[in-house]
């Protein structure tokens, strides 16, 4: 498949697309590589946007995924500020918003996701309302923040992004309120223990966390918004941040009939239901070998690892995606690192190692599924090794912080 | 302004200059092979592992607590290992030599 005159086109130049393009070249692809994105900025790291990038007023130049020269060096055509408007599968052709079109031999979807806008009455007319998904969003939030006198900010949604934004804006001196629809923050992604921990961290830093708050209406007058909740409570904001999750960018894939089920369905080589079309990153629904389940993940790890698997397979090297997922979140002085997927756990062990330093270990029976490590690199690192090794752990020793973590393995079964 | 030498694949020396930010981003901006920095420089991924030259280790300083723990994910970590996203670029590290751990 490696031939001089073939063209690989990648839709989406973020973590997945960029890492894929470089990996493809490294695997020996000799033909053209065209990397497209509608974002005009040189591709950058997204996770810092809600964290230190927002807080420190950093520049995108300090957050590039790869230098501009490295695209030239690897002969990757970076085509920014253009949107794919149509794919002609029969003729292997894509049509762009600037009127141009390109033919491809291999097409890769790295289309990611966009912020979901909930159907709240008045949301379209609200003043200074933002989502946070790209560098331009941060620029707009900063601008609104600096021109605001009251700096009353309401964040709709207590997920990781919403909480990270709340922490960053609080550090900048804003009055921040988080309105969460569920009965606890992070309800969709973690356990009550961790939800409580983060609630306390935010409250002790002066952020108001309100749960069971379903925003039903936004009334706007002048530069002031009033958010009305289903319980009748009202919250005033001159800036609103919407962080209620994402919508996967699936429209193009659906138009050409790719199999879709909560993401673009891909096999373990990251190939879609079409032979010449692959998909990687947040937009994919894929099989995870370690957990024997189909998942769609929103993470840098999955984007980077699938990028490598796609590149290898396209260049004729048959490798399977078999990565162990990992994630992180930084809020105030708390570093949360997660390894594994806790879904389906039936028991857990907490290892308390001091003030704001602990870990939660999730098991199904004796099988370790995942570890949440709070300011605790060791639990994260050893948790990673234990899951990979399929180790059986002595839970009593695990719960005792005076025991060395390296001495908690009961049985080290075969490596997965 | 700090001049920093990266040794890539154990033989090629590349001299770069910087005055701010962290060493991982400086390496990425200068196309240093083997430094990925997947997490963007927050000590979460261990893809920017370097060995500091012994003579320079005092200048660069020791790894922090979480950094040291993250280095345990690396099979070949040594006493001179650092995750270079945790090293600030400043005059203080002018002239140091860093060997990129991952060969490519």
Coordinates of C-alpha atoms in Angstrom, one line a residue:
Chain A
X1 CA 0.0 0.0 0.0
X2 CA 3.0 2.3 0.3
X3 CA 3.4 4.0 -3.0
X4 CA 4.7 7.3 -4.1
X5 CA 1.6 8.6 -5.8
X6 CA -1.1 7.8 -3.3
X7 CA -2.8 10.5 -1.2
X8 CA -4.0 10.2 2.4
X9 CA -6.4 12.9 3.5
X10 CA -7.1 13.5 7.2
X11 CA -10.1 15.4 8.3
X12 CA -9.4 17.1 11.7
X13 CA -6.0 18.4 12.8
X14 CA -6.0 17.9 16.6
X15 CA -4.4 15.3 18.7
X16 CA -5.6 12.3 16.6
X17 CA -5.1 13.8 13.2
X18 CA -1.7 15.4 13.8
X19 CA -0.2 12.4 15.5
X20 CA -1.6 10.2 12.8
X21 CA 0.0 12.3 10.0
X22 CA 3.4 12.1 11.6
X23 CA 3.1 8.5 12.4
X24 CA 2.0 7.7 8.8
X25 CA 5.2 9.3 7.5
X26 CA 7.2 7.5 10.0
X27 CA 5.7 4.2 9.0
X28 CA 6.9 4.8 5.5
X29 CA 4.0 6.4 3.6
X30 CA 5.7 8.1 0.6
X31 CA 2.7 9.8 -1.0
X32 CA 0.9 13.0 -0.1
X33 CA -0.6 13.6 3.3
X34 CA -3.1 16.4 3.5
X35 CA -4.2 17.4 7.0
X36 CA -7.4 19.5 7.1
X37 CA -9.1 21.5 9.8
X38 CA -11.5 24.4 9.9
X39 CA -9.6 25.9 12.9
X40 CA -7.1 28.4 11.5
X41 CA -4.6 28.1 14.3
X42 CA -1.5 25.9 14.0
X43 CA -2.7 22.7 15.7
X44 CA -2.4 22.9 19.5
X45 CA -2.9 21.0 22.7
X46 CA -6.5 21.1 23.8
X47 CA -6.5 20.0 27.4
X48 CA -4.6 23.1 28.7
X49 CA -7.3 25.4 27.3
X50 CA -9.6 25.0 30.3
X51 CA -6.7 24.9 32.7
X52 CA -3.4 26.7 32.6
X53 CA -3.9 28.2 29.2
X54 CA -7.0 30.0 30.4
X55 CA -5.6 30.8 33.8
X56 CA -2.1 32.0 32.7
X57 CA -3.2 33.9 29.6
X58 CA -0.7 31.7 27.7
X59 CA -0.2 32.0 23.9
X60 CA -1.0 29.2 21.5
X61 CA 2.6 29.3 20.2
X62 CA 3.6 27.8 23.6
X63 CA 1.1 25.0 23.2
X64 CA 1.7 23.7 19.7
X65 CA 1.4 19.9 19.1
X66 CA 4.2 20.2 16.5
X67 CA 6.3 23.1 15.2
X68 CA 5.2 24.5 11.9
X69 CA 8.6 23.5 10.5
X70 CA 8.1 19.9 11.4
X71 CA 5.1 19.7 9.0
X72 CA 7.4 21.0 6.2
X73 CA 10.1 18.6 7.2
X74 CA 7.8 15.6 7.0
X75 CA 6.1 17.0 3.9
X76 CA 2.6 17.1 5.5
X77 CA 0.3 19.6 3.8
X78 CA -1.4 21.5 6.6
X79 CA -4.6 23.0 5.2
X80 CA -6.2 25.1 7.8
X81 CA -9.4 27.3 7.9
X82 CA -11.2 25.0 5.5
X83 CA -14.2 22.8 6.1
X84 CA -15.0 19.6 4.3
X85 CA -18.5 20.1 2.9
X86 CA -19.0 16.9 1.0
X87 CA -17.4 13.5 0.5
X88 CA -17.9 11.7 -2.8
X89 CA -17.2 8.1 -1.8
X90 CA -17.6 6.6 -5.2
X91 CA -15.0 8.9 -6.8
X92 CA -12.9 9.1 -3.6
X93 CA -13.1 12.8 -3.5
X94 CA -13.6 15.5 -0.9
X95 CA -15.0 19.0 -1.6
X96 CA -14.0 21.9 0.6
X97 CA -15.6 25.1 1.7
X98 CA -13.2 27.2 -0.4
X99 CA -14.5 25.5 -3.6
X100 CA -11.5 23.2 -4.0
X101 CA -11.6 19.4 -4.1
X102 CA -9.0 16.7 -3.6
X103 CA -9.0 13.0 -4.4
X104 CA -7.8 10.4 -1.9
X105 CA -6.7 6.9 -1.7
X106 CA -7.1 6.7 2.0
X107 CA -9.4 8.9 4.1
X108 CA -9.1 9.3 7.8
X109 CA -11.8 10.8 10.0
X110 CA -10.3 12.6 13.0
X111 CA -13.3 14.9 13.3
X112 CA -13.6 14.8 17.1
X113 CA -16.6 16.5 18.7
X114 CA -18.1 19.9 19.4
X115 CA -19.7 21.4 22.4
X116 CA -23.3 20.5 23.0
X117 CA -25.8 23.4 23.4
X118 CA -28.7 22.3 25.5
X119 CA -32.2 23.4 24.5
X120 CA -32.7 26.1 27.2
X121 CA -35.3 28.8 26.6
X122 CA -33.6 32.0 25.8
X123 CA -30.1 30.5 25.4
X124 CA -29.7 31.9 21.8
X125 CA -30.2 35.5 23.1
X126 CA -28.1 35.2 26.2
X127 CA -25.3 37.7 26.6
X128 CA -21.7 36.7 26.8
X129 CA -22.4 33.0 26.7
X130 CA -19.6 30.7 25.7
X131 CA -18.6 27.1 25.3
X132 CA -15.0 26.0 25.5
X133 CA -13.6 23.7 22.8
X134 CA -10.9 25.6 21.0
X135 CA -8.4 28.4 21.4
X136 CA -10.7 31.0 19.9
X137 CA -13.3 30.2 22.6
X138 CA -10.7 31.0 25.2
X139 CA -9.8 34.2 23.5
X140 CA -13.5 35.2 23.6
X141 CA -13.9 34.2 27.3
X142 CA -10.8 36.2 28.2
X143 CA -12.1 39.3 26.4
X144 CA -15.5 39.1 28.0
X145 CA -13.9 38.5 31.4
X146 CA -11.7 41.6 31.1
X147 CA -14.5 43.9 30.0
X148 CA -16.8 42.6 32.7
X149 CA -17.0 44.7 35.9
X150 CA -19.0 42.4 38.1
X151 CA -17.3 39.2 36.9
X152 CA -20.2 37.1 38.0
X153 CA -19.8 33.8 36.1
X154 CA -22.2 30.9 36.0
X155 CA -21.0 27.6 34.6
X156 CA -23.7 25.3 33.4
X157 CA -22.5 21.7 34.0
X158 CA -20.3 20.2 36.7
X159 CA -18.3 17.9 34.5
X160 CA -14.5 18.0 34.2
X161 CA -14.4 20.8 31.7
X162 CA -16.9 22.9 33.6
X163 CA -15.0 22.4 36.9
X164 CA -11.6 23.1 35.3
X165 CA -13.0 26.4 33.9
X166 CA -14.5 27.3 37.2
X167 CA -11.2 26.7 39.0
X168 CA -9.3 28.7 36.4
X169 CA -11.7 31.7 36.4
X170 CA -11.8 31.7 40.2
X171 CA -8.0 32.0 40.3
X172 CA -8.4 35.0 38.0
X173 CA -10.7 36.6 40.6
X174 CA -14.2 35.9 39.3
X175 CA -17.3 35.0 41.4
X176 CA -18.1 31.6 40.1
X177 CA -21.2 29.4 40.5
X178 CA -21.5 26.0 39.0
X179 CA -25.1 24.7 38.3
X180 CA -25.2 20.9 38.0
X181 CA -28.4 19.1 36.8
X182 CA -27.6 15.8 38.6
X183 CA -27.6 15.3 42.3
X184 CA -23.8 15.5 42.3
X185 CA -21.0 16.9 40.1
X186 CA -19.1 14.5 37.9
X187 CA -22.1 12.2 38.1
X188 CA -21.6 10.7 34.7
X189 CA -17.9 10.0 35.0
X190 CA -17.1 9.1 38.6
X191 CA -18.2 7.9 42.0
X192 CA -19.8 9.8 44.9
X193 CA -16.6 9.8 46.9
X194 CA -14.7 11.7 44.2
X195 CA -17.7 14.0 43.5
X196 CA -17.7 14.9 47.2
X197 CA -14.0 15.5 47.3
X198 CA -14.2 17.9 44.3
X199 CA -17.3 19.7 45.7
X200 CA -15.3 20.4 48.9
X201 CA -12.2 21.5 47.0
X202 CA -14.3 24.0 44.9
X203 CA -16.3 25.2 47.9
X204 CA -13.1 25.8 50.0
X205 CA -11.8 27.9 47.1
X206 CA -14.9 30.0 47.1
X207 CA -16.8 28.5 44.1
X208 CA -20.5 27.9 44.7
X209 CA -21.5 24.4 43.7
X210 CA -25.2 23.9 43.3
X211 CA -26.6 20.5 42.4
X212 CA -30.1 19.4 41.3
X213 CA -30.2 22.6 39.3
X214 CA -31.7 22.2 35.9
X215 CA -31.6 25.5 34.0
X216 CA -34.9 26.0 32.2
X217 CA -34.6 29.6 31.1
X218 CA -32.1 32.4 30.6
X219 CA -33.5 35.9 30.7
X220 CA -31.2 38.6 29.4
X221 CA -31.3 42.3 29.8
X222 CA -28.5 44.7 29.0
X223 CA -25.3 42.8 29.8
X224 CA -27.0 40.8 32.6
X225 CA -28.4 37.3 32.4
X226 CA -30.6 35.6 34.9
X227 CA -30.6 31.8 34.8
X228 CA -33.8 30.3 36.1
X229 CA -33.8 26.7 37.3
X230 CA -36.6 24.2 37.5
X231 CA -36.7 24.6 41.3
X232 CA -37.5 28.2 40.9
X233 CA -34.1 29.5 41.9
X234 CA -32.5 32.3 39.9
X235 CA -28.8 33.0 39.4
X236 CA -27.3 36.2 38.0
X237 CA -24.4 36.1 35.5
X238 CA -22.8 38.5 33.2
X239 CA -20.8 35.6 31.7
X240 CA -22.2 32.1 31.1
X241 CA -20.1 29.1 30.3
X242 CA -21.8 26.1 28.9
X243 CA -20.1 22.8 29.8
X244 CA -22.7 20.1 29.4
X245 CA -20.9 17.6 27.2
X246 CA -20.2 17.2 23.6
X247 CA -21.8 16.2 20.3
X248 CA -19.7 13.9 18.2
X249 CA -19.0 15.3 14.7
X250 CA -20.6 12.5 12.7
X251 CA -22.5 14.3 10.0
X252 CA -20.0 13.7 7.2
X253 CA -19.6 10.0 8.2
X254 CA -23.3 9.5 8.3
X255 CA -23.8 11.2 4.9
X256 CA -21.5 8.6 3.2
X257 CA -23.2 5.7 5.1
X258 CA -20.4 4.7 7.5
X259 CA -21.7 2.5 10.3
X260 CA -22.4 4.6 13.3
X261 CA -23.3 3.8 16.9
X262 CA -22.3 6.4 19.5
X263 CA -19.4 7.3 17.2
X264 CA -18.0 6.0 14.0
X265 CA -17.7 2.2 14.3
X266 CA -14.1 1.0 13.7
X267 CA -12.4 -2.4 14.0
X268 CA -9.3 -3.1 16.0
X269 CA -7.2 -1.7 13.1
X270 CA -9.3 1.6 13.3
X271 CA -10.8 0.9 9.9
X272 CA -14.5 1.9 9.4
X273 CA -17.1 -0.1 7.5
X274 CA -15.5 1.2 4.3
X275 CA -12.2 -0.3 3.2
X276 CA -10.3 2.9 2.3
X277 CA -11.7 4.9 5.3
X278 CA -10.3 4.9 8.8
X279 CA -11.4 6.9 11.9
X280 CA -9.5 7.8 15.1
X281 CA -9.9 9.7 18.3
X282 CA -13.0 11.1 20.1
X283 CA -15.3 10.4 17.1
X284 CA -14.8 6.6 17.1
X285 CA -16.7 3.8 18.8
X286 CA -14.2 1.0 19.2
X287 CA -13.6 -2.3 20.9
X288 CA -11.4 -2.2 24.0
X289 CA -9.7 -5.5 24.4
X290 CA -8.8 -5.1 28.1
X291 CA -12.4 -4.5 29.1
X292 CA -14.0 -6.6 26.3
X293 CA -16.5 -3.8 25.5
X294 CA -17.2 -1.2 22.9
X295 CA -16.5 2.4 24.0
X296 CA -16.2 5.9 22.8
X297 CA -13.5 7.8 24.7
X298 CA -12.8 11.5 24.9
X299 CA -9.1 11.5 25.6
X300 CA -5.7 12.4 24.4
X301 CA -4.5 8.8 25.1
X302 CA -7.0 7.3 22.8
X303 CA -6.4 9.9 20.1
X304 CA -2.7 9.3 20.1
X305 CA -2.8 5.5 20.4
X306 CA -5.4 5.1 17.7
X307 CA -3.4 7.4 15.4
X308 CA -0.4 5.1 15.7
X309 CA -2.5 2.0 15.0
X310 CA -4.2 3.5 12.0
X311 CA -0.8 4.7 10.5
X312 CA 0.7 1.2 11.0
X313 CA -2.2 -0.6 9.4
X314 CA -2.5 1.8 6.5
X315 CA 1.2 1.1 5.8
X316 CA 0.6 -2.7 5.8
X317 CA 1.7 -3.5 9.4
X318 CA -1.1 -5.4 11.0
X319 CA -1.4 -4.2 14.6
X320 CA -4.4 -4.2 16.9
X321 CA -5.5 -1.4 19.2
X322 CA -5.2 -2.8 22.7
X323 CA -4.4 0.3 24.8
X324 CA -5.3 0.8 28.5
X325 CA -7.1 4.2 28.7
X326 CA -5.9 7.0 30.9
X327 CA -7.0 10.5 31.7
X328 CA -6.2 13.5 33.9
X329 CA -7.7 16.6 35.3
X330 CA -6.0 19.6 37.1
X331 CA -8.0 21.8 39.4
X332 CA -6.4 24.2 41.9
X333 CA -3.6 22.2 43.6
X334 CA -5.3 18.9 42.8
X335 CA -4.0 16.6 40.2
X336 CA -6.3 13.8 39.3
X337 CA -4.9 10.9 37.3
X338 CA -7.2 8.1 36.1
X339 CA -6.1 4.8 34.6
X340 CA -8.6 2.3 33.3
X341 CA -12.4 2.2 33.0
X342 CA -14.3 1.7 36.2
X343 CA -17.7 0.9 34.5
X344 CA -19.1 -2.2 35.9
X345 CA -17.1 -2.2 39.2
X346 CA -18.8 -3.8 42.2
X347 CA -16.4 -3.0 45.0
X348 CA -13.7 -0.3 45.6
X349 CA -10.9 0.4 48.1
X350 CA -9.8 3.8 49.2
X351 CA -6.2 4.3 50.2
X352 CA -5.8 7.5 52.2
X353 CA -2.3 8.8 52.2
X354 CA -2.8 12.2 53.7
X355 CA -4.3 15.6 53.1
X356 CA -5.6 15.7 49.5
X357 CA -3.6 12.7 48.7
X358 CA -5.4 9.4 48.1
X359 CA -6.5 6.9 45.6
X360 CA -9.6 4.9 44.8
X361 CA -9.2 1.4 43.4
X362 CA -12.2 -0.1 41.5
X363 CA -12.7 -3.8 41.2
X364 CA -15.1 -6.3 39.7
X365 CA -14.7 -9.2 42.1
X366 CA -11.0 -9.4 42.4
X367 CA -10.3 -7.9 39.0
X368 CA -8.8 -4.5 39.2
X369 CA -10.5 -2.2 36.7
X370 CA -9.4 1.3 37.3
X371 CA -7.6 3.7 39.7
X372 CA -8.4 7.3 40.5
X373 CA -5.2 8.8 41.9
X374 CA -5.4 12.2 43.6
X375 CA -2.0 13.9 43.9
X376 CA -0.6 10.5 43.9
X377 CA 1.6 9.5 41.0
X378 CA 2.6 6.3 42.6
X379 CA -0.9 4.8 42.8
X380 CA -1.4 5.9 39.2
X381 CA 1.8 4.3 38.0
X382 CA 1.4 1.1 40.0
X383 CA -2.3 0.9 39.2
X384 CA -1.3 1.0 35.5
X385 CA 1.2 -1.8 35.9
X386 CA -1.2 -3.9 38.0
X387 CA -4.0 -3.6 35.5
X388 CA -1.7 -4.5 32.6
X389 CA -0.3 -7.5 34.5
X390 CA -3.8 -8.7 35.6
X391 CA -2.5 -8.7 39.1
X392 CA -4.6 -9.9 42.0
X393 CA -4.3 -7.5 44.9
X394 CA -4.5 -7.9 48.6
X395 CA -7.2 -5.4 49.4
X396 CA -6.5 -5.2 53.1
X397 CA -2.9 -4.2 52.4
X398 CA -4.0 -1.8 49.7
X399 CA -6.3 0.0 52.2
X400 CA -3.4 0.3 54.7
X401 CA -1.4 3.4 53.7
X402 CA 1.6 2.2 55.8
X403 CA 2.0 -0.8 53.4
X404 CA 4.3 -0.3 50.5
X405 CA 2.2 -0.4 47.3
X406 CA 4.6 -2.7 45.7
X407 CA 3.9 -5.3 48.3
X408 CA 0.2 -5.6 47.7
X409 CA 0.1 -8.1 44.9
X410 CA -1.2 -11.5 45.9
X411 CA -1.0 -13.3 42.5
X412 CA 0.6 -12.0 39.4
X413 CA -1.2 -13.8 36.7
X414 CA -0.2 -13.8 33.1
X415 CA 0.4 -10.5 31.4
X416 CA -2.5 -9.4 29.2
Chain B
X1 CA 18.8 33.1 27.0
X2 CA 19.7 29.4 27.6
X3 CA 21.5 27.2 25.2
X4 CA 20.5 23.5 25.6
X5 CA 22.0 20.5 23.8
X6 CA 19.7 17.6 23.1
X7 CA 21.3 14.2 22.3
X8 CA 18.9 12.3 20.0
X9 CA 19.2 8.5 19.3
X10 CA 22.3 8.5 21.5
X11 CA 24.5 10.2 18.9
X12 CA 23.1 13.3 17.1
X13 CA 23.6 16.5 19.1
X14 CA 21.2 19.4 18.5
X15 CA 21.8 22.8 20.1
X16 CA 18.7 24.9 20.7
X17 CA 18.1 28.2 22.4
X18 CA 15.2 29.4 24.5
X19 CA 14.4 32.0 27.2
X20 CA 11.0 30.9 28.6
X21 CA 8.5 28.1 28.9
X22 CA 9.4 24.6 29.6
X23 CA 12.0 22.3 28.0
X24 CA 9.5 19.9 26.5
X25 CA 7.8 22.7 24.5
X26 CA 11.2 24.0 23.5
X27 CA 12.1 20.5 22.2
X28 CA 8.8 20.2 20.3
X29 CA 9.2 23.6 18.8
X30 CA 12.7 22.5 17.6
X31 CA 11.6 19.1 16.2
X32 CA 13.6 17.1 18.7
X33 CA 12.8 13.5 18.0
X34 CA 11.6 11.3 20.9
X35 CA 10.0 14.2 22.8
X36 CA 6.2 13.9 22.4
X37 CA 4.7 15.8 25.3
X38 CA 1.3 14.2 24.7
X39 CA -0.3 15.8 27.8
X40 CA 0.9 19.3 26.9
X41 CA 3.3 19.6 29.7
X42 CA 1.5 18.8 32.9
X43 CA 3.4 15.8 34.1
X44 CA 0.7 13.3 33.1
X45 CA 2.0 11.2 30.3
X46 CA 5.8 10.6 30.7
X47 CA 6.5 11.1 27.0
X48 CA 9.2 13.7 27.5
X49 CA 11.8 11.7 29.4
X50 CA 15.4 12.9 29.3
X51 CA 18.6 11.9 31.0
X52 CA 20.4 15.0 32.4
X53 CA 24.2 14.9 31.9
X54 CA 25.7 14.1 35.3
X55 CA 27.7 17.3 35.3
X56 CA 24.6 19.3 34.8
X57 CA 22.2 17.6 37.2
X58 CA 22.7 20.1 40.0
X59 CA 21.9 23.0 37.7
X60 CA 18.7 21.3 36.4
X61 CA 17.7 20.0 39.8
X62 CA 15.8 17.0 41.1
X63 CA 12.5 15.7 39.9
X64 CA 9.4 16.6 42.0
X65 CA 7.3 14.0 43.8
X66 CA 4.7 13.2 41.2
X67 CA 7.3 13.5 38.4
X68 CA 9.5 10.9 40.2
X69 CA 6.5 8.6 40.6
X70 CA 5.6 9.1 36.9
X71 CA 9.2 8.1 35.9
X72 CA 8.4 4.7 37.3
X73 CA 6.3 4.1 34.2
X74 CA 9.6 4.3 32.3
X75 CA 11.6 1.1 32.1
X76 CA 15.0 2.7 31.7
X77 CA 14.7 5.6 34.2
X78 CA 18.0 6.4 36.0
X79 CA 19.0 8.7 38.9
X80 CA 19.5 11.4 36.2
X81 CA 16.0 11.1 34.7
X82 CA 13.7 14.0 34.3
X83 CA 10.4 14.6 32.6
X84 CA 11.5 17.8 30.7
X85 CA 8.1 19.4 30.8
X86 CA 8.9 20.0 34.4
X87 CA 12.1 21.9 33.7
X88 CA 11.8 25.6 33.2
X89 CA 13.8 27.2 30.5
X90 CA 16.0 30.0 32.1
X91 CA 19.5 31.3 32.3
X92 CA 20.0 28.9 35.2
X93 CA 20.1 25.9 32.8
X94 CA 22.3 27.5 30.2
X95 CA 24.7 25.0 28.7
X96 CA 23.1 21.8 29.9
X97 CA 23.1 18.5 27.9
X98 CA 20.0 16.3 27.8
X99 CA 19.9 12.9 26.3
X100 CA 16.4 12.0 24.9
X101 CA 15.4 8.6 26.5
X102 CA 13.2 7.4 23.6
X103 CA 15.1 6.4 20.5
X104 CA 13.3 6.8 17.3

